[in-house]
Coordinates of C-alpha atoms and ligand atoms in Angstrom, one line a residue:
X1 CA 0.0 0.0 0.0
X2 CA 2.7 2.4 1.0
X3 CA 4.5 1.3 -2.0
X4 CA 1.9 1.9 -4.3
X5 CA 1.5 5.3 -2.8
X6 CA 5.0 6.5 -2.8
X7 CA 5.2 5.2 -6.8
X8 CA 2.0 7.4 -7.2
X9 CA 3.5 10.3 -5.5
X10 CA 6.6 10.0 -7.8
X11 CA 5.0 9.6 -11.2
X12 CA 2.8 13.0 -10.3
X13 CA 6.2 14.6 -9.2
X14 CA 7.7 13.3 -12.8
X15 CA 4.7 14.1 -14.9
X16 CA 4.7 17.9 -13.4
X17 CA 8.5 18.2 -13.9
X18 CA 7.6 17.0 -17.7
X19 CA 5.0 19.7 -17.6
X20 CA 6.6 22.5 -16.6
X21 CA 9.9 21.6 -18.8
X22 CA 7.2 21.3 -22.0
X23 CA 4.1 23.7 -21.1
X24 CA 4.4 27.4 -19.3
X25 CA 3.0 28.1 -15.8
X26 CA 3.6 31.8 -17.2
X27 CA 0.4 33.8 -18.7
X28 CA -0.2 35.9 -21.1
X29 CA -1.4 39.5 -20.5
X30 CA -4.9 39.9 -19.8
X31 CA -5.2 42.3 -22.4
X32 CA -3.4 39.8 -25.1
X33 CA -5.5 39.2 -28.5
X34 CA -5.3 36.0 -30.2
X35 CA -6.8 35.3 -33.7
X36 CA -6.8 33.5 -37.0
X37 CA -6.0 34.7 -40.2
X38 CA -6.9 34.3 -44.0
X39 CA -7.2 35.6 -47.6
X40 CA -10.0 36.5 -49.9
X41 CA -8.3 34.7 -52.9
X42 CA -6.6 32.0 -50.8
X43 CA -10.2 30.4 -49.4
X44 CA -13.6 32.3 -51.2
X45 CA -14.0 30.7 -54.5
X46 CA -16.8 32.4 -56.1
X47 CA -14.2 34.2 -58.3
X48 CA -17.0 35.7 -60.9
X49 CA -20.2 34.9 -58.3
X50 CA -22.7 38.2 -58.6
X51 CA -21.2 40.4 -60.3
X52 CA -17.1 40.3 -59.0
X53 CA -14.6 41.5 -61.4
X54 CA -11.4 39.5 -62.1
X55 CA -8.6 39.7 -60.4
X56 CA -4.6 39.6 -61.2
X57 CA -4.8 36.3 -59.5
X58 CA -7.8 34.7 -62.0
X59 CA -5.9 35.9 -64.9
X60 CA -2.7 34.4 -63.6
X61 CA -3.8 30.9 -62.8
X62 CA -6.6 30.5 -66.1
X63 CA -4.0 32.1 -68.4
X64 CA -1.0 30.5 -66.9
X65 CA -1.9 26.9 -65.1
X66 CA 1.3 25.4 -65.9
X67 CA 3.3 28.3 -63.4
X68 CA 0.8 26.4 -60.2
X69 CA 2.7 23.3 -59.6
X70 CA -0.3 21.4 -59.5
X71 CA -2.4 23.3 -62.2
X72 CA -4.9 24.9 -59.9
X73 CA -6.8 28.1 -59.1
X74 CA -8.9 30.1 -56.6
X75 CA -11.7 29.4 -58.9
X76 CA -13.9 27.4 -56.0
X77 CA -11.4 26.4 -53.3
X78 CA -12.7 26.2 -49.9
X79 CA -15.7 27.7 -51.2
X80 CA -16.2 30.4 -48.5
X81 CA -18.4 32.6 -50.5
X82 CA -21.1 29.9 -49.8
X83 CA -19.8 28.3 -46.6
X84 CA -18.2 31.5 -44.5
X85 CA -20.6 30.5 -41.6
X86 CA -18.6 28.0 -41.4
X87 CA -15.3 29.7 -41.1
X88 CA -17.1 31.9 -38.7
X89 CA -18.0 28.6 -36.3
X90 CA -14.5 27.5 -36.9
X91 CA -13.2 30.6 -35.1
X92 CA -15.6 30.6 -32.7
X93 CA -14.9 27.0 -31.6
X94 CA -11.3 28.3 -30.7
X95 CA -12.2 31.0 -28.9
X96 CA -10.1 33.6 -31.0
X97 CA -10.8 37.0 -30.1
X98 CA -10.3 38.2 -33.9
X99 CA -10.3 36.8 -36.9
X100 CA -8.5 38.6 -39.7
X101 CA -9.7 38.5 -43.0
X102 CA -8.9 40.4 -46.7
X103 CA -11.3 41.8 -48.5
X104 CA -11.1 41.3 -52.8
X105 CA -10.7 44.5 -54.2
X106 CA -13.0 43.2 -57.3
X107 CA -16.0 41.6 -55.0
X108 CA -16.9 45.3 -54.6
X109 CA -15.1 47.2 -57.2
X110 CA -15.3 44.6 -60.6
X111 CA -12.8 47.7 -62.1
X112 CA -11.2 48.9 -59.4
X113 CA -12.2 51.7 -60.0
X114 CA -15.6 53.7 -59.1
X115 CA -17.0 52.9 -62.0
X116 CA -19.6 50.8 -60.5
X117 CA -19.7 49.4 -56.9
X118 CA -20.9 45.7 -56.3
X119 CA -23.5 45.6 -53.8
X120 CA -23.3 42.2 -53.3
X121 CA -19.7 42.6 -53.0
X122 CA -20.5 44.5 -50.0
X123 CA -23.5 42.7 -48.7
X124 CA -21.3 39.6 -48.4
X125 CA -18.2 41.5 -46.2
X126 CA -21.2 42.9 -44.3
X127 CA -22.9 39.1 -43.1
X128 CA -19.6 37.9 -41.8
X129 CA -18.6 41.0 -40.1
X130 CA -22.1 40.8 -38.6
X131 CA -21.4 37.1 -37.7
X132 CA -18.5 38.0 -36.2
X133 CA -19.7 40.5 -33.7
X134 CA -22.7 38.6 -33.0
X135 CA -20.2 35.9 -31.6
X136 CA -18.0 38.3 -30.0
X137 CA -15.4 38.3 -32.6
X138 CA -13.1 41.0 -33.6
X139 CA -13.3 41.8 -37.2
X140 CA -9.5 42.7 -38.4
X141 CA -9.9 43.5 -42.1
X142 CA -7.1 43.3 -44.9
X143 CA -7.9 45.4 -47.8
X144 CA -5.1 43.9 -49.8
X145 CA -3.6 40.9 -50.1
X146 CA -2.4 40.2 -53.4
X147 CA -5.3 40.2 -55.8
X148 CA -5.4 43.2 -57.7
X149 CA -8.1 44.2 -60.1
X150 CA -7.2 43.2 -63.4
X151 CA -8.3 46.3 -65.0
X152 CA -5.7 48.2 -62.5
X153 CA -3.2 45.8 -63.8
X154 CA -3.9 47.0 -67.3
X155 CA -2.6 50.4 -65.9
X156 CA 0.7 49.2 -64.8
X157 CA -0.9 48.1 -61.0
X158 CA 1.6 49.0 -58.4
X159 CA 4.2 50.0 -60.7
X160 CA 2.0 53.1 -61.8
X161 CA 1.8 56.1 -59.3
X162 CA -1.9 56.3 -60.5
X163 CA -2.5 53.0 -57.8
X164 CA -2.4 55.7 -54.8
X165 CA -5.5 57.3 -56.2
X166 CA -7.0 54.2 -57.1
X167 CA -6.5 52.7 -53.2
X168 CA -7.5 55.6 -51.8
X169 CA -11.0 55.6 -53.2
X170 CA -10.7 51.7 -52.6
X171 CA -10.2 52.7 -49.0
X172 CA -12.6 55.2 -48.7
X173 CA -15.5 52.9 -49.8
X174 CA -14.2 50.3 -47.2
X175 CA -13.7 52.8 -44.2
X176 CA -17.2 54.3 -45.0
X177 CA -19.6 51.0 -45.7
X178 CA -17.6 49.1 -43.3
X179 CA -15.8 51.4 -40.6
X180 CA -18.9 51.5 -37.7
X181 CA -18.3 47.7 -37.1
X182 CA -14.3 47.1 -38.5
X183 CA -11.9 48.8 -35.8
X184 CA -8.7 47.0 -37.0
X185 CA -7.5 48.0 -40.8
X186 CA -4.8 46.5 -42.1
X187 CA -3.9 48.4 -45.7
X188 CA -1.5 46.1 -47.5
X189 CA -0.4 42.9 -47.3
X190 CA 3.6 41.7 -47.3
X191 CA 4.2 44.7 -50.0
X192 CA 8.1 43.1 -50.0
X193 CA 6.6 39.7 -51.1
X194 CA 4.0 40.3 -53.8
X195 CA 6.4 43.1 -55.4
X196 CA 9.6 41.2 -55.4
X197 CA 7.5 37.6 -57.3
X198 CA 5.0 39.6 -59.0
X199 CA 6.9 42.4 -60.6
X200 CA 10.4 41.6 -59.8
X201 CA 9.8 38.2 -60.7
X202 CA 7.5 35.8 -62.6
X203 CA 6.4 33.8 -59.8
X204 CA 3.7 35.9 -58.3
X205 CA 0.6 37.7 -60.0
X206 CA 1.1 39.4 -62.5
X207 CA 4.3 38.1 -62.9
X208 CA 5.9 41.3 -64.8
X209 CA 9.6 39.9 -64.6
X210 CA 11.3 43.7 -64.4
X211 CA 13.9 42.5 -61.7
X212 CA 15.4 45.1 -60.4
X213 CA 13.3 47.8 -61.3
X214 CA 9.4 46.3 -60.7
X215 CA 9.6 45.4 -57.4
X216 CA 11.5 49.0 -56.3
X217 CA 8.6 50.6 -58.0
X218 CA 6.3 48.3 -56.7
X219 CA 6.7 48.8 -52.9
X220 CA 7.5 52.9 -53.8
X221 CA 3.8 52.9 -54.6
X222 CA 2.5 50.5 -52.0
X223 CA 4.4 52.7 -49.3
X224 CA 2.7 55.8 -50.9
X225 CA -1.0 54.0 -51.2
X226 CA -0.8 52.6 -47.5
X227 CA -0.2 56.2 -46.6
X228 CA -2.8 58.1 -47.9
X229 CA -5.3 55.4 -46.7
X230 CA -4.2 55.5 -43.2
X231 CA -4.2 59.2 -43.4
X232 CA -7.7 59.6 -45.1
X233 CA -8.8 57.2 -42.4
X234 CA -7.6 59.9 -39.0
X235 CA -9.1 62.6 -41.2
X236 CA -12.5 61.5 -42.2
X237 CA -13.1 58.4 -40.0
X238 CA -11.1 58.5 -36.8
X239 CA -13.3 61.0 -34.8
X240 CA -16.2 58.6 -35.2
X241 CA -14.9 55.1 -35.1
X242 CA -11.7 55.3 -32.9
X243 CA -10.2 52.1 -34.8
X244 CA -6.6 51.5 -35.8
X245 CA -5.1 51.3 -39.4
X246 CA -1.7 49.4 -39.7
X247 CA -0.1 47.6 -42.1
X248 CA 1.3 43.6 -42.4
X249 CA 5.0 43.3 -43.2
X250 CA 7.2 39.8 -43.4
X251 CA 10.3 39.1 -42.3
X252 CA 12.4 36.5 -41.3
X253 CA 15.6 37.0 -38.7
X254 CA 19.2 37.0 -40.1
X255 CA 21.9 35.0 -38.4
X256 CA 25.9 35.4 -39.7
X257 CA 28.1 32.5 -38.6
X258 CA 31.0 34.8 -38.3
X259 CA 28.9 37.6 -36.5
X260 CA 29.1 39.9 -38.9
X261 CA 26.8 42.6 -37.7
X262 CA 27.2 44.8 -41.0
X263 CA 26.6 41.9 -43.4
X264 CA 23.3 40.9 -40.8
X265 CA 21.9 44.9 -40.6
X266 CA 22.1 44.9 -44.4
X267 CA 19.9 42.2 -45.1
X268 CA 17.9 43.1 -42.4
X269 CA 17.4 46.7 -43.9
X270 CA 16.8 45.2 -47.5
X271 CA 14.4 43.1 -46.0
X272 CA 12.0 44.4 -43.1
X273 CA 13.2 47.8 -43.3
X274 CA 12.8 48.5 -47.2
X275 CA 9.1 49.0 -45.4
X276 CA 9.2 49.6 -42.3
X277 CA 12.0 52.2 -42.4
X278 CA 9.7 55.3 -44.2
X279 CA 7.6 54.4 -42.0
X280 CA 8.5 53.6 -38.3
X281 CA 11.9 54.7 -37.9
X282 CA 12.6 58.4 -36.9
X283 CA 14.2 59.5 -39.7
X284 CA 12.0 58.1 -42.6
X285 CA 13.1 56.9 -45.9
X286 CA 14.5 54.5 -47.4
X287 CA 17.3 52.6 -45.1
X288 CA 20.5 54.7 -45.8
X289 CA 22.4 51.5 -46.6
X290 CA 19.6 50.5 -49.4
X291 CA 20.0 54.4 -51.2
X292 CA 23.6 53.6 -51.4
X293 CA 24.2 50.5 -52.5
X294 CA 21.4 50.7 -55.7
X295 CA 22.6 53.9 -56.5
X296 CA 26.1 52.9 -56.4
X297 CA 25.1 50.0 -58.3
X298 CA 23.0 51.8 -60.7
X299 CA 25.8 54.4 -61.5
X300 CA 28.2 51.0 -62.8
X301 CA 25.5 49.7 -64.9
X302 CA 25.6 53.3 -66.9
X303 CA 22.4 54.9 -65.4
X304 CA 21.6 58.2 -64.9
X305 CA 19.2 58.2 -61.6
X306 CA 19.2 55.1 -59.3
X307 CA 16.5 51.7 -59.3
X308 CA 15.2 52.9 -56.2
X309 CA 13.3 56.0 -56.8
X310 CA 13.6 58.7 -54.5
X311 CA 10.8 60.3 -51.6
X312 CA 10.1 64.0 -51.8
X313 CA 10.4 65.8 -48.5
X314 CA 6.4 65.2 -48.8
X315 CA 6.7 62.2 -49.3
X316 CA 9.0 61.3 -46.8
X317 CA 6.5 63.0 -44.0
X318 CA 3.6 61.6 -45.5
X319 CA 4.6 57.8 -44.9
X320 CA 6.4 58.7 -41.5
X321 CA 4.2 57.4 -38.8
X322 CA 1.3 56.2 -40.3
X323 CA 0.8 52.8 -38.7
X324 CA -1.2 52.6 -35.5
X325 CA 1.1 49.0 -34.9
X326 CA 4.1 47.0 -36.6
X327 CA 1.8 44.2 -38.3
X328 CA 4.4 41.4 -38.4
X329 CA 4.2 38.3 -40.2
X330 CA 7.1 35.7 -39.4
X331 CA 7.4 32.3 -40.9
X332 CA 11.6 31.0 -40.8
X333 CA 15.1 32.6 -41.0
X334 CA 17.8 32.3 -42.1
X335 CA 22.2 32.1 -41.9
X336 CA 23.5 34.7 -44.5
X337 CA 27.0 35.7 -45.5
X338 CA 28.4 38.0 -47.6
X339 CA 28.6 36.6 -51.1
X340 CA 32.1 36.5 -53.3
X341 CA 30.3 36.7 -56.7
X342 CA 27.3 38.5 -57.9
X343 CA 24.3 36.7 -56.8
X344 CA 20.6 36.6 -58.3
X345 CA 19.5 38.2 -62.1
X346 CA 21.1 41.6 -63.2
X347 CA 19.6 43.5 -61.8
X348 CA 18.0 42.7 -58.8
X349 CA 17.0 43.1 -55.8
X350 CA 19.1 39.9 -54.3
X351 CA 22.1 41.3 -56.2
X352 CA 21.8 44.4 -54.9
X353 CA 21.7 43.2 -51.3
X354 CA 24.8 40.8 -51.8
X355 CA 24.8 38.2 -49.5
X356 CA 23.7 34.2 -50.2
X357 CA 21.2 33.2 -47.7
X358 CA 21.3 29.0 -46.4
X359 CA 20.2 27.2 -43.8
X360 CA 21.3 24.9 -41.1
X361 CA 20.8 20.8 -40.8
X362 CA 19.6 20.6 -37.9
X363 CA 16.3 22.9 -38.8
X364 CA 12.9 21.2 -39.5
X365 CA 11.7 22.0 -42.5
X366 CA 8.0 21.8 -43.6
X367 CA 6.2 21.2 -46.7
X368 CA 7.2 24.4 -48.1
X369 CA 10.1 24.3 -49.7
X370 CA 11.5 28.1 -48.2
X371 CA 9.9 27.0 -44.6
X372 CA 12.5 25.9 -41.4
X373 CA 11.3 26.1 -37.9
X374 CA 13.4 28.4 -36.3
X375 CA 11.8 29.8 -33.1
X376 CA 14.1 31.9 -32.2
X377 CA 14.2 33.9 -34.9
X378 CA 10.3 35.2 -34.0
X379 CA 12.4 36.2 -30.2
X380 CA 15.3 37.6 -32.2
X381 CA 13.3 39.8 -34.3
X382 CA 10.9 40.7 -32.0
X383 CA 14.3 42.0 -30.0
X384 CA 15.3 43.7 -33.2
X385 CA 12.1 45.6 -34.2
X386 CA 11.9 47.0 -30.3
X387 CA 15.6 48.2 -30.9
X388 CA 15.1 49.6 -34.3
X389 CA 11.6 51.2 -34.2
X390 CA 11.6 52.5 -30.6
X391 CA 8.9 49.7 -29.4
X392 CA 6.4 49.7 -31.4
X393 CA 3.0 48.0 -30.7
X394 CA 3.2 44.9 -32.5
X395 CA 0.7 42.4 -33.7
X396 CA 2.2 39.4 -35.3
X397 CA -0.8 39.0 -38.1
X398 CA 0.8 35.9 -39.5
X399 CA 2.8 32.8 -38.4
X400 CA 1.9 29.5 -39.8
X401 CA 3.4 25.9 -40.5
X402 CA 2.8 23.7 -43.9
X403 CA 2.5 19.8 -44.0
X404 CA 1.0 17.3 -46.0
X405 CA -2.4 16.4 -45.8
X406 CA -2.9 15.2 -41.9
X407 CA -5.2 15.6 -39.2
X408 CA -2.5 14.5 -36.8
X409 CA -0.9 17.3 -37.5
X410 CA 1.7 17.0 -34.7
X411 CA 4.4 19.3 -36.3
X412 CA 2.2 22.4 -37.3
X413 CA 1.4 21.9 -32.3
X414 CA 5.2 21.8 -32.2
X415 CA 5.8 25.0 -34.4
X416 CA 3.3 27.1 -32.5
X417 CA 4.2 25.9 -29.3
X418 CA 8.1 26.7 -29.6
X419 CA 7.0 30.1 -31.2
X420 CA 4.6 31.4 -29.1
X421 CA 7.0 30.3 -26.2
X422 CA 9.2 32.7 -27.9
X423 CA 6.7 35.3 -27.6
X424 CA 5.8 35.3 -24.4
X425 CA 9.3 35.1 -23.1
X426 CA 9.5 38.6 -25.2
X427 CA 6.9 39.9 -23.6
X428 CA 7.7 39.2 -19.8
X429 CA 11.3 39.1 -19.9
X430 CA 12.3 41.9 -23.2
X431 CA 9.5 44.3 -22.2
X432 CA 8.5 44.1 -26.3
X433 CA 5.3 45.6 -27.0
X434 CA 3.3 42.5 -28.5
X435 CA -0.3 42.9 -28.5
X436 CA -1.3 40.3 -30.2
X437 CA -0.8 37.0 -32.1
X438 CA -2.8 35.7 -34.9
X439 CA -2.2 32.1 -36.5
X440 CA -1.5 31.5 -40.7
X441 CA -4.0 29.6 -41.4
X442 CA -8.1 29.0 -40.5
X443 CA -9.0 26.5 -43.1
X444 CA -6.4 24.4 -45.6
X445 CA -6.3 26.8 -48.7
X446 CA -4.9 27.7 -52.5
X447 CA -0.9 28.7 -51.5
X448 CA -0.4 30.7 -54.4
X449 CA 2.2 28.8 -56.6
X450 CA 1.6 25.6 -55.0
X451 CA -1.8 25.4 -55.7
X452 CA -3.5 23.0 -53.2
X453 CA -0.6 20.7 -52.5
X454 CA 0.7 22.8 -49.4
X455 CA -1.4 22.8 -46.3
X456 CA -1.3 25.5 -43.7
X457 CA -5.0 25.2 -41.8
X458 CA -5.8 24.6 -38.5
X459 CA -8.9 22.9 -40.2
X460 CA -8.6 20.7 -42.8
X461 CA -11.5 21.2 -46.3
X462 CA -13.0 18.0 -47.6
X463 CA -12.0 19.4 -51.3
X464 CA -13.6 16.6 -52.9
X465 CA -16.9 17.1 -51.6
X466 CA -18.9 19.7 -53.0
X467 CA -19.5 20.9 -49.0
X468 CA -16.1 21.6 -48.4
X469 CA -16.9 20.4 -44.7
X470 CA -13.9 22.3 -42.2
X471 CA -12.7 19.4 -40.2
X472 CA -10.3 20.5 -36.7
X473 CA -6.9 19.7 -36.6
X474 CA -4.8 18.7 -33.9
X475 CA -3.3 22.2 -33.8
X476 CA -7.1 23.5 -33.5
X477 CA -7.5 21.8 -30.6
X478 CA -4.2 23.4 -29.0
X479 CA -4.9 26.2 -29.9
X480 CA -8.4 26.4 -28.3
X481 CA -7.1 25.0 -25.0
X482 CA -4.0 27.7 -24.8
X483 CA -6.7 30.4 -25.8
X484 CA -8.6 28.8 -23.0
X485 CA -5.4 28.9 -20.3
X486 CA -3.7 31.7 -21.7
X487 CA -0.1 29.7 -21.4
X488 CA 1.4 27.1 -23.5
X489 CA 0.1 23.6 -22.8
X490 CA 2.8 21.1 -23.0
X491 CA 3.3 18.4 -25.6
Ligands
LIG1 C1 1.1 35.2 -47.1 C2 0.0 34.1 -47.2 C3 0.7 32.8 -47.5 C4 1.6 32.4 -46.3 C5 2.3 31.1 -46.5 C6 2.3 34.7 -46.3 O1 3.4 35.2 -47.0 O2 0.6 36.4 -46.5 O3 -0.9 34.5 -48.2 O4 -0.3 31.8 -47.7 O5 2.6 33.4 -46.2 O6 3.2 31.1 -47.6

């Protein structure tokens, strides 16, 4: 009997040791958010339903199946045009205090342009945010994420100055049909991302192919769009609605073997702060260390001006400061060094930064090819945007883990557990200001180039049945029980 008790007593003793080396007895803040995010293209389907116009992205993928690897589109997808209740449950069933979603630019505006406004566009936007804050849910709106209008494209698209204009009547429709219920705005999407495979490369919609010069022009215009959108929003909307406007940047963390801190703040500057520099950091602009190098660069190739075009002093205020928090989205990082030849196309963006970016052996890598698990690297940047941007409030908007098609989805429970470990340690112990945390993905969906054969959701989509049931993951179900604790269950 005594036996039996004393072996009781010491497997409780062991299992609470395993628990507090795997879970956190720490909590988050009480005021801490926690949501789930998605993309209009990525999961509605419905791509010409009542009256939408077509987007960059339908072009891409109907005129160009062979560039999705497996010769797919956003034509039907998870279907949420017909089933959002059922992303709406999903969210619920976790207990996420937002859900963050995009809105496509075409749904409402078939042109782009004011030309004619979709009202079914905008009665659909209107039943989920409805849903939403029926349930208690935080609405946390992306007005773009990737798919374009095609008749903007027509136009040049980002690399036309004319975009501004064109998003800030985009924005004003939004803010005004949308703004009493929506108090989290985010304007744009990874600008970085969609500019440097869209127009720098082929990869992306519309896939332009002007390396070098697209995706410079590209995020110049983005920068100057997000601007007047946040800044139409404090003038005309903020005295009413009191919500925030931001925007969602990407970023992994840079790592030199040798500890080279120049070679690390370059590609750190040509990275994150190619965006964030005009507008967080106190001086605005472009990162000094980016204005020199393309112009330097520029000058040897025989140009007259540089591939980076330049901010007026009106400019340069105008972006400075217009982002009510640091949306971060942060996926893997990477080792860089400094490279001994000229790396990437001439020109380009990767040649202009200079340095080959690799990884190490011992990081597990997920379906995607570009995606290690490297926790720290969320801790190490978090460190690094305090540093730089004098603290801002940040909300990390995106961090997500790809697999194959499993329920068990044991790696996607490890990925968040070691990164949200990382962010609470930030929190209590770096003083960072995170606000909030928001998971890549709700519901398995099209991943751009790889089509459907890359799966990020916390819920898995019966795509062969016409219902496209949402099924929870094993990563739903730790999610909903952190969210429920507010610390990190172990595993
Ligand atoms: C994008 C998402 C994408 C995810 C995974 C982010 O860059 O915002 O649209 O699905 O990464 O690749």
């Amino acid at each position: 009997m005594f036996l039996s008790r004393l072996i009781y007593i010491f497997t409780i003793f062991i299992v609470e040791i395993v628990v507090a080396k795997n879970g956190s007895s720490q909590h988050f803040p009480e005021n801490f958010l926690f949501g789930v995010s998605s993309s209009a293209y990525q999961i509605e389907g419905g791509w010409d339903s009542d009256g939408k116009g077509p987007s960059i992205w339908d072009e891409f993928t109907h005129l160009h199946p062979e560039k999705i690897v497996d010769r797919q589109n956003g034509d039907v997808g998870a279907n949420s045009y017909e089933y959002y209740l059922d992303d709406v449950e999903a969210v619920k069933s976790l207990n996420m205090n937002f859900y963050r979603f995009s809105i496509s630019w075409t749904r409402i505006l078939p042109t782009g342009d004011l030309t004619q406004v979709n009202e079914k566009g905008i009665e659909y936007y209107n039943k989920i945010i409805n849903k939403l804050i029926e349930y208690k849910i935080e609405p946390m709106v992306t007005m773009y994420h990737f798919d374009l209008p095609a008749h903007l494209q027509l136009l040049g698209g980002f690399a036309n100055s004319a975009i501004v204009q064109y998003f800030e009547e985009y924005a004003n429709l939004l803010f005004n049909r949308f703004g009493d219920r929506v108090k989290y705005w985010i304007t744009i999407n990874e600008a970085a991302e969609f500019c440097v495979k869209g127009y720098g490369g082929k990869i992306h919609a519309p896939g332009i192919n002007a390396h070098g010069k697209g995706e410079y022009l590209c995020v110049h215009n983005a920068l100057k769009s997000h601007a007047v959108a946040y800044h139409l929003y404090k003038r005309e909307y903020y005295n009413q609605y009191k919500g925030q406007v931001g925007i969602a940047l990407d970023s992994s963390f840079f790592y030199s073997d040798s500890n080279d801190t120049v070679v690390v703040n370059r590609e750190m500057q040509f990275t994150l702060g190619w965006i964030a520099h005009p507008i967080f950091s106190s001086d605005g602009d472009y990162p000094a260390v980016m204005i020199d190098r393309i112009a330097n660069h520029s000058k040897a190739e025989g140009r007259l001006v540089s591939r980076l075009p330049t901010f007026s002093n009106h400019w340069k205020r105008t972006i400075q400061g217009t982002s009510d928090f640091f949306g971060l989205n942060y996926y893997t990082s990477r080792y860089i060094r400094e490279s001994l030849e000229p790396i990437g196309e001439n020109p380009s963006v990767a040649r202009d930064r200079g340095n080959e970016r690799f990884t190490k052996p011992e990081w597990i890598k997920g379906a995607s090819d570009w995606l290690y698990s490297v926790p720290k690297g969320l801790g190490d940047l978090l460190r690094w945007i305090k540093a730089e941007y004098n603290n801002p409030e940040v909300i990390i908007t995106e961090n997500g883990w790809s697999d194959d098609d499993r329920l068990e989805d044991d790696s996607r429970v490890t990925y968040f557990h070691d990164h949200l470990e990382q962010v609470l340690d930030v929190i209590l112990n770096n003083g960072c200001n995170v606000k909030a945390f928001s998971v890549w993905s709700l519901v398995d969906n099209f991943e751009w180039s790889q089509g459907y054969t890359e799966k990020f959701g916390m819920f898995f989509v019966n795509m062969s049945s016409p219902r496209k049931e949402r099924i929870p993951k094993k990563s739903a179900y730790f999610m909903e029980e952190l969210i429920k604790k507010r610390s990190i269950p172990g595993i």
